[in-house]
Amino acid sequence: FTTPVDFTAEHATYCKEETNTWGTIYLPSAVASSDSVQFYEIAPEQTEGSILAITPCEMLEAYTPGIYCINGDSLKIEAYNMPVSVPPNNKTISYGNFLFTGTLNKKNSTEGYVFNGNSLKFSTGSVTTNPFEVYVTTNGTPSQEVTLYIKDATGIQDPNDSPDKNTIYNLSGQRLVKMQKGINIINGKKYIQK
């Protein structure tokens, strides 16, 4: 996608068929959060090392590298008479030791961060960033796993700070489908499964 001039799209649709998941987004027009999707901006003052701090936003501005969380079975953005502006020349933004590059065309790389649940894992294999997503890498030594923290007016919180009752996590904070051998965390309490 590219445009040499600003224009108004009569009808535009962007869809992702994913269920209750996190991802990156980079669109040529502003988008609003809703009950089915929450958009987040990067919180640069708190983003460093293995922590990526994000702030919920009502509106993610055009050409802003962002993160989303789908609360349901898909992400669908549909707009009529949507203003679309010319893309910026530099699509890479640096926060802490992370580099966020908005993509308007498919990008294949040999390394970068990919979402795994509610965290980012560094991959040295083939990394594909689809159009309208954000390629995330580092300008330093990569952390193998980056944790997302939601920053709000009261401070920084875990993205799953209000988990469903009986949700199971391992010691790395990853959500589990069932208890695994070793230590499991349920409702904030540690349980040992032999």
Short mmCIF file of C-alpha atoms in Angstrom, two decimals:
data_model
loop_
_atom_site.label_atom_id
_atom_site.label_comp_id
_atom_site.label_asym_id
_atom_site.label_seq_id
_atom_site.Cartn_x
_atom_site.Cartn_y
_atom_site.Cartn_z
CA PHE A 1 0.00 0.00 0.00
CA THR A 2 1.15 3.50 -0.80
CA THR A 3 -0.42 6.79 -1.76
CA PRO A 4 1.28 9.90 -3.15
CA VAL A 5 -1.55 12.18 -1.99
CA ASP A 6 -4.05 12.38 0.87
CA PHE A 7 -7.49 11.05 -0.03
CA THR A 8 -10.78 9.86 1.46
CA ALA A 9 -11.58 6.16 1.15
CA GLU A 10 -15.27 5.63 0.48
CA HIS A 11 -15.19 2.23 2.21
CA ALA A 12 -12.25 0.48 3.91
CA THR A 13 -12.10 -2.82 5.79
CA TYR A 14 -9.27 -4.47 7.74
CA CYS A 15 -9.81 -7.96 9.22
CA LYS A 16 -7.80 -10.49 11.23
CA GLU A 17 -9.31 -13.85 12.10
CA GLU A 18 -7.65 -14.45 15.47
CA THR A 19 -9.23 -15.33 18.81
CA ASN A 20 -8.42 -13.57 22.10
CA THR A 21 -4.92 -12.67 21.06
CA TRP A 22 -2.32 -9.90 20.98
CA GLY A 23 -0.70 -8.44 17.88
CA THR A 24 0.81 -5.35 16.26
CA ILE A 25 -0.89 -2.84 13.99
CA TYR A 26 0.15 0.06 11.75
CA LEU A 27 -2.67 1.63 9.73
CA PRO A 28 -2.89 4.64 7.38
CA SER A 29 -5.88 6.00 9.30
CA ALA A 30 -6.78 6.47 12.96
CA VAL A 31 -8.70 3.60 14.61
CA ALA A 32 -10.80 3.53 17.78
CA SER A 33 -10.78 0.92 20.54
CA SER A 34 -14.06 -0.92 21.15
CA ASP A 35 -15.51 -3.73 23.25
CA SER A 36 -14.00 -6.29 20.85
CA VAL A 37 -10.50 -4.77 20.52
CA GLN A 38 -8.29 -2.60 22.71
CA PHE A 39 -5.50 -0.62 21.05
CA TYR A 40 -2.33 0.35 22.92
CA GLU A 41 0.41 2.89 22.34
CA ILE A 42 4.01 2.21 23.36
CA ALA A 43 4.92 3.93 26.66
CA PRO A 44 8.50 4.97 25.80
CA GLU A 45 9.49 6.18 29.27
CA GLN A 46 8.89 2.69 30.72
CA THR A 47 10.07 0.55 27.78
CA GLU A 48 13.52 -0.92 28.29
CA GLY A 49 15.40 -4.22 28.49
CA SER A 50 12.88 -7.06 28.58
CA ILE A 51 9.86 -4.87 29.38
CA LEU A 52 7.57 -3.35 26.78
CA ALA A 53 5.23 -0.91 28.51
CA ILE A 54 2.00 -0.06 26.71
CA THR A 55 -0.81 2.41 27.41
CA PRO A 56 -4.45 1.76 26.47
CA CYS A 57 -5.79 4.38 24.09
CA GLU A 58 -9.25 5.27 22.87
CA MET A 59 -7.84 6.21 19.47
CA LEU A 60 -4.65 4.97 17.81
CA GLU A 61 -3.49 7.69 15.43
CA ALA A 62 -2.64 7.03 11.78
CA TYR A 63 0.85 5.62 11.10
CA THR A 64 1.49 4.98 14.80
CA PRO A 65 3.06 1.61 15.66
CA GLY A 66 0.57 0.04 18.03
CA ILE A 67 -0.43 -3.13 19.78
CA TYR A 68 -3.91 -4.62 20.00
CA CYS A 69 -5.67 -7.21 22.11
CA ILE A 70 -8.66 -8.94 20.52
CA ASN A 71 -11.43 -9.75 23.02
CA GLY A 72 -13.35 -12.26 20.95
CA ASP A 73 -12.95 -14.11 17.69
CA SER A 74 -11.72 -11.47 15.24
CA LEU A 75 -10.50 -7.95 14.61
CA LYS A 76 -12.61 -6.09 12.07
CA ILE A 77 -12.24 -2.43 11.30
CA GLU A 78 -14.70 -0.99 8.85
CA ALA A 79 -14.98 2.66 7.95
CA TYR A 80 -16.76 4.86 5.45
CA ASN A 81 -15.40 8.16 4.17
CA MET A 82 -12.13 7.48 5.98
CA PRO A 83 -9.35 10.05 5.55
CA VAL A 84 -6.05 8.46 4.49
CA SER A 85 -2.83 10.45 4.52
CA VAL A 86 0.50 10.07 2.73
CA PRO A 87 2.81 7.68 4.65
CA PRO A 88 5.70 9.23 6.56
CA ASN A 89 9.22 8.82 5.11
CA ASN A 90 10.60 7.24 8.28
CA LYS A 91 8.42 4.45 9.62
CA THR A 92 10.88 3.30 12.34
CA ILE A 93 10.52 4.55 15.90
CA SER A 94 13.01 3.76 18.67
CA TYR A 95 11.86 3.27 22.28
CA GLY A 96 14.44 2.06 24.81
CA ASN A 97 16.43 -0.63 23.01
CA PHE A 98 13.48 -1.58 20.75
CA LEU A 99 12.90 -0.56 17.14
CA PHE A 100 9.32 -0.50 15.80
CA THR A 101 8.93 -0.35 12.02
CA GLY A 102 5.47 0.07 10.56
CA THR A 103 4.93 -2.00 7.42
CA LEU A 104 2.58 -1.25 4.56
CA ASN A 105 3.89 -4.19 2.51
CA LYS A 106 4.94 -7.72 3.49
CA LYS A 107 8.41 -7.81 5.09
CA ASN A 108 10.58 -10.93 5.48
CA SER A 109 13.46 -10.80 7.95
CA THR A 110 15.96 -13.22 9.43
CA GLU A 111 15.28 -12.16 13.02
CA GLY A 112 12.86 -10.15 15.13
CA TYR A 113 10.22 -10.40 17.84
CA VAL A 114 6.97 -12.31 17.34
CA PHE A 115 3.98 -12.55 19.65
CA ASN A 116 3.60 -15.68 21.76
CA GLY A 117 0.50 -15.25 23.92
CA ASN A 118 0.92 -11.95 25.77
CA SER A 119 4.69 -11.72 25.37
CA LEU A 120 7.15 -11.23 22.53
CA LYS A 121 9.75 -13.91 21.77
CA PHE A 122 12.93 -13.22 19.81
CA SER A 123 13.22 -15.41 16.74
CA THR A 124 16.36 -15.95 14.67
CA GLY A 125 14.46 -17.91 12.04
CA SER A 126 12.30 -16.54 9.29
CA VAL A 127 10.15 -13.65 10.58
CA THR A 128 7.32 -12.41 8.37
CA THR A 129 5.61 -9.10 9.07
CA ASN A 130 2.40 -8.72 7.10
CA PRO A 131 1.11 -5.44 5.67
CA PHE A 132 -0.26 -3.08 8.33
CA GLU A 133 1.70 -4.77 11.13
CA VAL A 134 4.78 -3.66 13.06
CA TYR A 135 8.19 -5.29 12.70
CA VAL A 136 9.78 -5.29 16.17
CA THR A 137 13.51 -5.74 16.68
CA THR A 138 16.27 -4.37 18.90
CA ASN A 139 19.22 -2.03 18.49
CA GLY A 140 21.16 -3.96 21.14
CA THR A 141 21.45 -7.46 22.53
CA PRO A 142 17.99 -9.02 22.24
CA SER A 143 16.10 -10.35 25.26
CA GLN A 144 14.81 -13.80 24.41
CA GLU A 145 11.40 -12.90 25.84
CA VAL A 146 9.83 -9.49 26.31
CA THR A 147 6.99 -9.02 28.79
CA LEU A 148 4.10 -6.65 28.09
CA TYR A 149 3.04 -4.36 30.91
CA ILE A 150 -0.01 -2.14 30.74
CA LYS A 151 0.70 1.33 32.09
CA ASP A 152 -2.26 3.30 33.35
CA ALA A 153 -2.84 6.23 35.68
CA THR A 154 -2.04 4.10 38.74
CA GLY A 155 1.22 2.63 37.42
CA ILE A 156 2.21 -0.51 35.56
CA GLN A 157 0.10 -3.65 35.57
CA ASP A 158 0.32 -7.13 34.10
CA PRO A 159 -1.77 -7.50 30.89
CA ASN A 160 -3.74 -10.22 32.65
CA ASP A 161 -4.24 -8.38 35.95
CA SER A 162 -7.86 -9.53 36.20
CA PRO A 163 -7.66 -13.17 35.12
CA ASP A 164 -10.62 -15.51 35.09
CA LYS A 165 -10.96 -17.62 38.22
CA ASN A 166 -8.91 -20.80 38.07
CA THR A 167 -6.74 -19.58 35.21
CA ILE A 168 -3.45 -21.51 35.35
CA TYR A 169 -0.01 -19.94 34.79
CA ASN A 170 3.55 -21.27 34.92
CA LEU A 171 6.39 -19.45 36.72
CA SER A 172 7.16 -17.50 33.53
CA GLY A 173 3.65 -16.02 33.63
CA GLN A 174 2.46 -17.95 30.57
CA ARG A 175 -1.19 -19.00 30.59
CA LEU A 176 -1.63 -22.79 30.54
CA VAL A 177 -4.55 -24.88 29.33
CA LYS A 178 -4.04 -27.45 32.12
CA MET A 179 -1.68 -27.95 35.04
CA GLN A 180 1.80 -29.03 34.05
CA LYS A 181 4.42 -30.95 36.00
CA GLY A 182 6.15 -28.62 38.44
CA ILE A 183 4.92 -25.36 39.93
CA ASN A 184 1.64 -23.86 38.67
CA ILE A 185 -0.02 -20.61 39.76
CA ILE A 186 -3.80 -20.52 40.18
CA ASN A 187 -5.57 -17.45 41.60
CA GLY A 188 -2.21 -16.12 42.79
CA LYS A 189 -1.35 -19.27 44.77
CA LYS A 190 1.41 -21.75 43.91
CA TYR A 191 0.56 -25.42 43.45
CA ILE A 192 2.93 -28.32 42.77
CA GLN A 193 1.92 -30.94 40.20
CA LYS A 194 3.93 -34.19 40.41
#
